[in-house]
Structure formats: C-alpha cells, structure tokens
mmCIF file of C-alpha atoms in Angstrom:
data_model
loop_
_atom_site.group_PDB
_atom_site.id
_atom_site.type_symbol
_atom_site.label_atom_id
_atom_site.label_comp_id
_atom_site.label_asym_id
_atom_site.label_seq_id
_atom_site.Cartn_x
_atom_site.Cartn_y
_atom_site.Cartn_z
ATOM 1 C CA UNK F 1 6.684 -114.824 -16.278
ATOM 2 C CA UNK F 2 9.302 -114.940 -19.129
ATOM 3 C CA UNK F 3 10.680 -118.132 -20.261
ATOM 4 C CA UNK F 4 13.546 -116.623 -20.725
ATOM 5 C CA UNK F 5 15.730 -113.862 -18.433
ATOM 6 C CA UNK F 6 18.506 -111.738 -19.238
ATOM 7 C CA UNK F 7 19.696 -109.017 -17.187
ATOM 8 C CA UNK F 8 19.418 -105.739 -19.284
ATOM 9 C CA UNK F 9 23.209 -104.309 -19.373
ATOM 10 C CA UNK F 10 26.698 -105.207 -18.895
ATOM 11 C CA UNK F 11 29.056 -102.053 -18.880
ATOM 12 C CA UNK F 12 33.139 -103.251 -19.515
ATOM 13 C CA UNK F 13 36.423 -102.139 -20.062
ATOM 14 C CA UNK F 14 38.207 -103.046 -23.484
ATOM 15 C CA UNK F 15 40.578 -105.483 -23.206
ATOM 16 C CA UNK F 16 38.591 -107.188 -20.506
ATOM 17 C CA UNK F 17 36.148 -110.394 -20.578
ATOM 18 C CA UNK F 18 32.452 -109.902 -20.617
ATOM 19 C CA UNK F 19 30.018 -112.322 -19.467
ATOM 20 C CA UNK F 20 26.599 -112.360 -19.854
ATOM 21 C CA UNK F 21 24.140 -114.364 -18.356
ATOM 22 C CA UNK F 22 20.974 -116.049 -19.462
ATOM 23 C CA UNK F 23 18.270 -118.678 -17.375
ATOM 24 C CA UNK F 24 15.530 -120.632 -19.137
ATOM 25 C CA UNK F 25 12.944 -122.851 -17.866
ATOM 26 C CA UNK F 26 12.288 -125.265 -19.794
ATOM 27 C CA UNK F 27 13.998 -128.319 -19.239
ATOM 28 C CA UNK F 28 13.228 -129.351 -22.567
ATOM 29 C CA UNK F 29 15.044 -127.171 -24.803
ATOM 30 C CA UNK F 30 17.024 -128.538 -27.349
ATOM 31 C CA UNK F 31 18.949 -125.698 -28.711
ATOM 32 C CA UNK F 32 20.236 -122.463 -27.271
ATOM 33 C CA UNK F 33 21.529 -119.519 -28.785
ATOM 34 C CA UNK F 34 23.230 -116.346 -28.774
ATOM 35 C CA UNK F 35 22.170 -113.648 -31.315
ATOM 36 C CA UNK F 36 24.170 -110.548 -31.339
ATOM 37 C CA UNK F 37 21.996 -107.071 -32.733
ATOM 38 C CA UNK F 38 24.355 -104.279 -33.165
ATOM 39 C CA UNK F 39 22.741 -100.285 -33.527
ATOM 40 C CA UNK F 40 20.326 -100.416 -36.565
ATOM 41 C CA UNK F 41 21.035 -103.776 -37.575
ATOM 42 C CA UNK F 42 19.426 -106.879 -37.433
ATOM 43 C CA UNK F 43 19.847 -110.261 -35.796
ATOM 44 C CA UNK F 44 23.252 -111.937 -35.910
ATOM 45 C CA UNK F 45 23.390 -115.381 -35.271
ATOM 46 C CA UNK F 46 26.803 -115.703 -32.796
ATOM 47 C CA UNK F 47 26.330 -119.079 -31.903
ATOM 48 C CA UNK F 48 24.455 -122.038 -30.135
ATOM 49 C CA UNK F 49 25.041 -125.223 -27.714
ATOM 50 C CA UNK F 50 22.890 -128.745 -28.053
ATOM 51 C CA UNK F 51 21.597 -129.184 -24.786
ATOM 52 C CA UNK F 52 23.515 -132.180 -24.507
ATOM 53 C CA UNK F 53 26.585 -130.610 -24.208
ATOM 54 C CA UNK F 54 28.398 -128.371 -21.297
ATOM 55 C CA UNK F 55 30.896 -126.126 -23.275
ATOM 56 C CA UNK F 56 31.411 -124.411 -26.739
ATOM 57 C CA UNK F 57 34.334 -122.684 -27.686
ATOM 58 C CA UNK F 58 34.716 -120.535 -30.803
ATOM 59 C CA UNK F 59 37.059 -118.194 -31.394
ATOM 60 C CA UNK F 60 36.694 -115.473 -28.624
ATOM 61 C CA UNK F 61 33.778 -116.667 -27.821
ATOM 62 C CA UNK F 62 32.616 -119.486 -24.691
ATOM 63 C CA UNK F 63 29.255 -120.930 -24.049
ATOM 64 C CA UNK F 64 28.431 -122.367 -20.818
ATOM 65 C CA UNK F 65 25.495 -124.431 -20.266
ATOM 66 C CA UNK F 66 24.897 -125.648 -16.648
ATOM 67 C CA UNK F 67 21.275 -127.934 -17.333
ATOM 68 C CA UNK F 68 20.482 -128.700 -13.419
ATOM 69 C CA UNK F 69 20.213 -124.972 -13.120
ATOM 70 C CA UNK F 70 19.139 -123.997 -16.778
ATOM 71 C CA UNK F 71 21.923 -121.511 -16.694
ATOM 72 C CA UNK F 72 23.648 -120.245 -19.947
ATOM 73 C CA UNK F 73 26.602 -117.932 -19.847
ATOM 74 C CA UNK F 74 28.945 -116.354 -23.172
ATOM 75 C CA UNK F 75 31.988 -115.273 -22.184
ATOM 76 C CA UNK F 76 34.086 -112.482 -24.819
ATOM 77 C CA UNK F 77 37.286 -112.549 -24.099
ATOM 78 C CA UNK F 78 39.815 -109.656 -24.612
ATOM 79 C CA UNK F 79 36.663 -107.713 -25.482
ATOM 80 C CA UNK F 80 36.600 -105.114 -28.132
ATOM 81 C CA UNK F 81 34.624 -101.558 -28.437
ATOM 82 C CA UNK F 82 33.078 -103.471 -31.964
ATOM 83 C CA UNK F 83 31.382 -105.913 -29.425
ATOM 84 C CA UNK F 84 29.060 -103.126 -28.012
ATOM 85 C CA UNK F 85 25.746 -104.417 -28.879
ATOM 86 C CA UNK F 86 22.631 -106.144 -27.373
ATOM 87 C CA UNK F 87 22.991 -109.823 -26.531
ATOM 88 C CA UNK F 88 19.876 -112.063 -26.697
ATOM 89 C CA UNK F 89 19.467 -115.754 -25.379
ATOM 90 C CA UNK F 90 16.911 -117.800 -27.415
ATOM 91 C CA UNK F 91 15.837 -121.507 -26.925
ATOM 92 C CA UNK F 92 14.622 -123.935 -29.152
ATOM 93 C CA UNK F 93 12.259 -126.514 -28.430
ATOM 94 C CA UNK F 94 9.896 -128.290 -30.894
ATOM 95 C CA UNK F 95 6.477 -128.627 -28.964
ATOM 96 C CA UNK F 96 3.443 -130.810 -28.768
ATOM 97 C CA UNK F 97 1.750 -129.027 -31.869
ATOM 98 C CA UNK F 98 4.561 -129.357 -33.868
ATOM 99 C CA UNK F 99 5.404 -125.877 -33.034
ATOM 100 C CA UNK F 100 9.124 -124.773 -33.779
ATOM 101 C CA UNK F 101 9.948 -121.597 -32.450
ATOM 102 C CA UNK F 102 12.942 -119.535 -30.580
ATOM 103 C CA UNK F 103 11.975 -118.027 -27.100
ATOM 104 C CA UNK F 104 13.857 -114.989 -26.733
ATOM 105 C CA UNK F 105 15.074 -112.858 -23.881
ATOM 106 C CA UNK F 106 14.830 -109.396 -23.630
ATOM 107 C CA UNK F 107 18.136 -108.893 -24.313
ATOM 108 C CA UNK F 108 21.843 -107.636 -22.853
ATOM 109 C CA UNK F 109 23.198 -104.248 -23.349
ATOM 110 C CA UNK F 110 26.655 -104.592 -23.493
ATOM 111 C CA UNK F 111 28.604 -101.299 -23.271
ATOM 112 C CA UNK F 112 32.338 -101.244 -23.463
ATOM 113 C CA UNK F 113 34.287 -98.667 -22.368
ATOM 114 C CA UNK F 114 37.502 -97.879 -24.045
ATOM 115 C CA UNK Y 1 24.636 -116.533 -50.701
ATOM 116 C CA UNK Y 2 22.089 -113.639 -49.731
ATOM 117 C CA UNK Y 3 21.037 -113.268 -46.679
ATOM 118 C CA UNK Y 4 17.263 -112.894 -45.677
ATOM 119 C CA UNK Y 5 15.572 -109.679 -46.527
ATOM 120 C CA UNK Y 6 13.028 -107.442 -45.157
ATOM 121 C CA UNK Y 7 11.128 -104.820 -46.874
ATOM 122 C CA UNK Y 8 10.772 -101.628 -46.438
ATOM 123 C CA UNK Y 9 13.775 -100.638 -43.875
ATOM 124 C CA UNK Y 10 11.217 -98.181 -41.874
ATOM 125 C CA UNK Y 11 7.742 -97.547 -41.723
ATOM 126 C CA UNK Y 12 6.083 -94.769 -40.204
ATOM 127 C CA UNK Y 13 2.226 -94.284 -40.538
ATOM 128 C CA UNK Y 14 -0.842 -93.394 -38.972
ATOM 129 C CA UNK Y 15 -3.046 -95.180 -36.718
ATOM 130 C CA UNK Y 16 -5.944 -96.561 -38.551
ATOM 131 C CA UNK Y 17 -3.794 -97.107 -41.560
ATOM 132 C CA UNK Y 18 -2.593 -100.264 -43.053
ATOM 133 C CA UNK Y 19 1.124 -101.142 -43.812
ATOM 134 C CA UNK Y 20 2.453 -104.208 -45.732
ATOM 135 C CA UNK Y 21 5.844 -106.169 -44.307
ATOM 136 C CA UNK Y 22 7.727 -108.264 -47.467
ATOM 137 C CA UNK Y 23 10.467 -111.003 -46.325
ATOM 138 C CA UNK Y 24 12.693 -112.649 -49.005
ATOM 139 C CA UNK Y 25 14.033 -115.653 -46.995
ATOM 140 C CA UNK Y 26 17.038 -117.323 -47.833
ATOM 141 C CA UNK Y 27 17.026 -119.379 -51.129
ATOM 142 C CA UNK Y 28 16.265 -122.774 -50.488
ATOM 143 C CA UNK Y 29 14.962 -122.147 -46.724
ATOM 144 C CA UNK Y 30 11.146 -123.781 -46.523
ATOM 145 C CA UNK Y 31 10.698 -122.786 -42.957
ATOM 146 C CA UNK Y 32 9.886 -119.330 -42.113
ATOM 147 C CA UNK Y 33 8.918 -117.230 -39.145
ATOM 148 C CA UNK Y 34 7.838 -113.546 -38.364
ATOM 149 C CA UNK Y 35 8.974 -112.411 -34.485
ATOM 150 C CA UNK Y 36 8.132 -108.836 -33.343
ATOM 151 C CA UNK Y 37 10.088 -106.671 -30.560
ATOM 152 C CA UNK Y 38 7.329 -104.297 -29.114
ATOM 153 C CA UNK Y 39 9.318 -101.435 -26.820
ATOM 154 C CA UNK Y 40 12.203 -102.565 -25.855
ATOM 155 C CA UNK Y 41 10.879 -105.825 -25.106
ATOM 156 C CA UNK Y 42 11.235 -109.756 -26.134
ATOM 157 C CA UNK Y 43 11.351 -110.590 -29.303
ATOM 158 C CA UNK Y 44 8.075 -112.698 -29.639
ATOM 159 C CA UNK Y 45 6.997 -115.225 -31.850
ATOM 160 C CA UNK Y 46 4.146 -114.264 -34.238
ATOM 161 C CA UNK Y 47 3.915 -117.301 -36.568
ATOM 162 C CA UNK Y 48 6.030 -119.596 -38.744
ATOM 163 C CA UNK Y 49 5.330 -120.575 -42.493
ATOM 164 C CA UNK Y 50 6.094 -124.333 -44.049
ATOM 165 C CA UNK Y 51 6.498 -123.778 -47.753
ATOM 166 C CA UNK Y 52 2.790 -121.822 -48.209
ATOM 167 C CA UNK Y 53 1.589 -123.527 -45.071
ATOM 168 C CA UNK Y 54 0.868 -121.919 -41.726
ATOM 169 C CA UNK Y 55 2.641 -124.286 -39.690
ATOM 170 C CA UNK Y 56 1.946 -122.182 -36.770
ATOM 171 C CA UNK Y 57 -0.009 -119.082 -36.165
ATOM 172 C CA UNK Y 58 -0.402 -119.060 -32.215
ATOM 173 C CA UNK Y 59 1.418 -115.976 -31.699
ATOM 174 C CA UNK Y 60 -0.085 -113.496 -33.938
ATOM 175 C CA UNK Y 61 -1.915 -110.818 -31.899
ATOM 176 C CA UNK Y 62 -5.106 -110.360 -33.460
ATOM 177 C CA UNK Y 63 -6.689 -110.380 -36.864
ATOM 178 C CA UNK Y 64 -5.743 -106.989 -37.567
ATOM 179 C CA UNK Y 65 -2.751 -109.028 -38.934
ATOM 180 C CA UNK Y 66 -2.999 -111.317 -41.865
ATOM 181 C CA UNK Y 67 0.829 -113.115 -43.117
ATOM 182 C CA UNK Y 68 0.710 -114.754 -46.519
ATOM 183 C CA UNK Y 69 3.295 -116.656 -48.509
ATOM 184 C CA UNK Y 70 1.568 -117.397 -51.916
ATOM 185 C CA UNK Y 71 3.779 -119.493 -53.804
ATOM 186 C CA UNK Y 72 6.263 -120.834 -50.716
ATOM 187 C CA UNK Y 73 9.065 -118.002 -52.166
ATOM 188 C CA UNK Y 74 8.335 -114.060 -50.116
ATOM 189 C CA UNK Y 75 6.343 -113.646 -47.076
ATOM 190 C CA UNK Y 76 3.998 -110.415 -46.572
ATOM 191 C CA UNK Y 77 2.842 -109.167 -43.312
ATOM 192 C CA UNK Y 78 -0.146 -107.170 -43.023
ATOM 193 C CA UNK Y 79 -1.728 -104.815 -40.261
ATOM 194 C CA UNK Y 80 -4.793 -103.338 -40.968
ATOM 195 C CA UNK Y 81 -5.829 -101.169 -39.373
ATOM 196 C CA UNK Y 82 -2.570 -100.010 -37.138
ATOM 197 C CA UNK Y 83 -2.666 -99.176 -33.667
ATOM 198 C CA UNK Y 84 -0.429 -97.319 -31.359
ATOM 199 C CA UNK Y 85 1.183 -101.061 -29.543
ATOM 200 C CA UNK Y 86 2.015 -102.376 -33.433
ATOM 201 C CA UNK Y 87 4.802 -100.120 -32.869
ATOM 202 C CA UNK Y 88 7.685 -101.901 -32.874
ATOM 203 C CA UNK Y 89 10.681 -103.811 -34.802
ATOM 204 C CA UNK Y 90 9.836 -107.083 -37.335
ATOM 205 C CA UNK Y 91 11.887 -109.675 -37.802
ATOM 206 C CA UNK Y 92 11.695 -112.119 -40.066
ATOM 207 C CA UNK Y 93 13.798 -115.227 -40.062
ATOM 208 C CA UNK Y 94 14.218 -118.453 -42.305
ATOM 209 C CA UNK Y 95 15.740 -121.972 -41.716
ATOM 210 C CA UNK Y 96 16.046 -125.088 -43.973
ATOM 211 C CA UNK Y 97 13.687 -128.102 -43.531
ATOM 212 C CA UNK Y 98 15.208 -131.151 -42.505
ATOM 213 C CA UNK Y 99 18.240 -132.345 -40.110
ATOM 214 C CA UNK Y 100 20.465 -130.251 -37.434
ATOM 215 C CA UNK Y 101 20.598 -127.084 -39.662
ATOM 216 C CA UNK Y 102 16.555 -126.879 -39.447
ATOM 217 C CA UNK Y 103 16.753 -125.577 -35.860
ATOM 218 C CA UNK Y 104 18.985 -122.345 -36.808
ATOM 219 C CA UNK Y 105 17.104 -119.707 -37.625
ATOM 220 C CA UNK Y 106 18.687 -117.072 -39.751
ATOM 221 C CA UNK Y 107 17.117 -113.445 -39.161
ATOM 222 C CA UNK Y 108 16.737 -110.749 -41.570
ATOM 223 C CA UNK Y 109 18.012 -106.901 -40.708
ATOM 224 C CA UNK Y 110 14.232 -106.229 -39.504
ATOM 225 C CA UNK Y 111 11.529 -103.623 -40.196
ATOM 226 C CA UNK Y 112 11.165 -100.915 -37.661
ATOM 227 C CA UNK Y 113 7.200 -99.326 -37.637
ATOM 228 C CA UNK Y 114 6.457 -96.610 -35.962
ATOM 229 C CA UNK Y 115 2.565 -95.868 -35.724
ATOM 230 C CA UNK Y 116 1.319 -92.331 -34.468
#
C-alpha cells in the first residue's frame, strides 16, 4: 500500500476553512510537507512541520501533526477561489542507503465554490 | 533568484521514440532529484543526483531511462524507446547540500509527455 494517503477532493465554499487531511506510516519521518500544484503549473512548496513539533502557523495557513496517529492536517482559513488547486502531503526521511527522498500522496483536489 | 527549470514545457511523441528531459536546478543547489506523476497518480521518486553523482537510482523504472548530470550544473532525462505508461508529468526538483535547508526540495514547473 501507499506510504502516504490523501483523500482525492475537498469541495468548499469561499469564505470558509478547508481542511485537508493526510496519514503516513512511517514513524520515522523527519519532515512533512505541503506542496500546492495549481492548473498547469508546477509544484509549490506551501510549507512543512519537523516531526518534533505539533503545530505550524503561517499566515492563513495551520499544520497539524498528531505523531501517535501519523496524522497531518492544513487548515486554509477564510479560503479563497485562488486556493483551488491540488494539495499533496510528502514526507521526508533519510534511509539506510543514504537515500533522501519525498514520499508523496496522490494528492487533494480542492474545489471552492464561490 | 531563478527558480528551477524544466525543459521542454510538453512533449508529445510516438511510442518507440526517444525524448530528452533538461532540468536547470537552482544555482548553488548540489542535490537533485527527478519524480514522475504517471495518471493521476503519486508523484514517485525516480532518482536523485549529488553534484554528478547518482546518489540514488532505486526508483527509475527500467533502463529504457538513462539521467545524466555531466558537469554537476543541468540534469537530462532520457527514455528510449517510449512506451504508452511513460506517459505522464516530470518533475524535477533541487535542494542545497548541507544543514536544515537540505531537506526542502524545491520543484520545477514540470514536463508533461504524452506518448501515443
């Protein structure tokens, strides 16, 4: 199975607060991120969490990380139409080989309605 | 400070054919990494460059694909020949070598290939 899971869309109204969900599991991650990827475009990096930590606040923007249940959550709030876009979770972990590599999800479509 | 680039935009070709991928990382960034998005999919590791070095190459498919980074500067991807699954969207991405900032990757605007 996936290392990573997403669910595949998120429809909202503007104004309101998205969240999107992500679960990993590996308990060994050091890094997780968000990446935004808006129609045609590439890879955005939003932003990430140390696994060390519980919450990251940016802007509009909160990360959640619960590590007991290898949960990771970003919550928009006030969302905007301009945040329509697919959402990916990605982990970090450096393994035995030296490898260093991000694990993606499939990815979120958010949709907001205006 | 430019972003990293990926060369061409699109690709669409025939299977059996061959079709080179270019990546300009960003300036300065030693580490980089090809990922792939096949239908709708994951986004999937194919290998990551140190400098010149192939630091890791676990993920590429098969050896219809050959990455190269002569010099430590551009990456090129290679498939040869195509098939129908190469379809897909490649990213490349690019991080500096050394201390917290290693770990985030920075992703070019991808190249979308379309094999018939």
């Amino acid at each position: 199975g996936e290392d990573v899971e997403q669910s595949l869309f998120l429809s909202v109204r503007e104004g309101d607060s998205s969240v999107i969900n992500c679960t990993y599991t590996d308990s060994s991650s050091t890094y997780l991120y968000w990446y935004k990827q808006e129609p045609g475009a590439g890879l955005q990096l939003l932003t990430y969490i140390f696994s060390n930590m519980d919450m990251k606040q940016d802007q509009r923007l909160t990360v959640l990380l619960n590590k007991k249940d290898k949960h990771l959550s970003l919550r928009i709030a006030d969302t905007q139409t301009g945040d329509s876009a697919i959402y990916f979770c990605a982990d970090y972990k450096e393994g035995r080989t030296g490898r260093r590599a991000l694990t993606f999800g499939s990815g979120t479509r958010l949709q907001v309605q205006p | 400070e430019a972003g990293v680039t990926q060369f061409p935009s699109h690709s669409v070709i025939e299977k059996g054919q061959t079709v080179t991928l270019r990546c300009d990382p960003i300036s300065g960034h030693d580490n980089l990494y090809w990922y792939r998005r096949v239908m709708g999919k994951e986004i999937k590791f194919l290998l990551h460059f140190v400098k010149e070095s192939k630091q890791d190459e676990s993920g590429m498919p098969n050896n219809r694909f050959l990455a190269e980074r002569t010099g430590g500067t551009y990456s090129t991807l290679k498939v040869q020949p195509a098939e129908l699954e190469d379809s897909g969207v490649y990213f490349c991405a690019s991080s500096q070598v050394g201390g917290i900032l290693e770990e985030t990757q920075y992703f070019g605007p991808g190249t979308r290939l379309l094999v018939l």
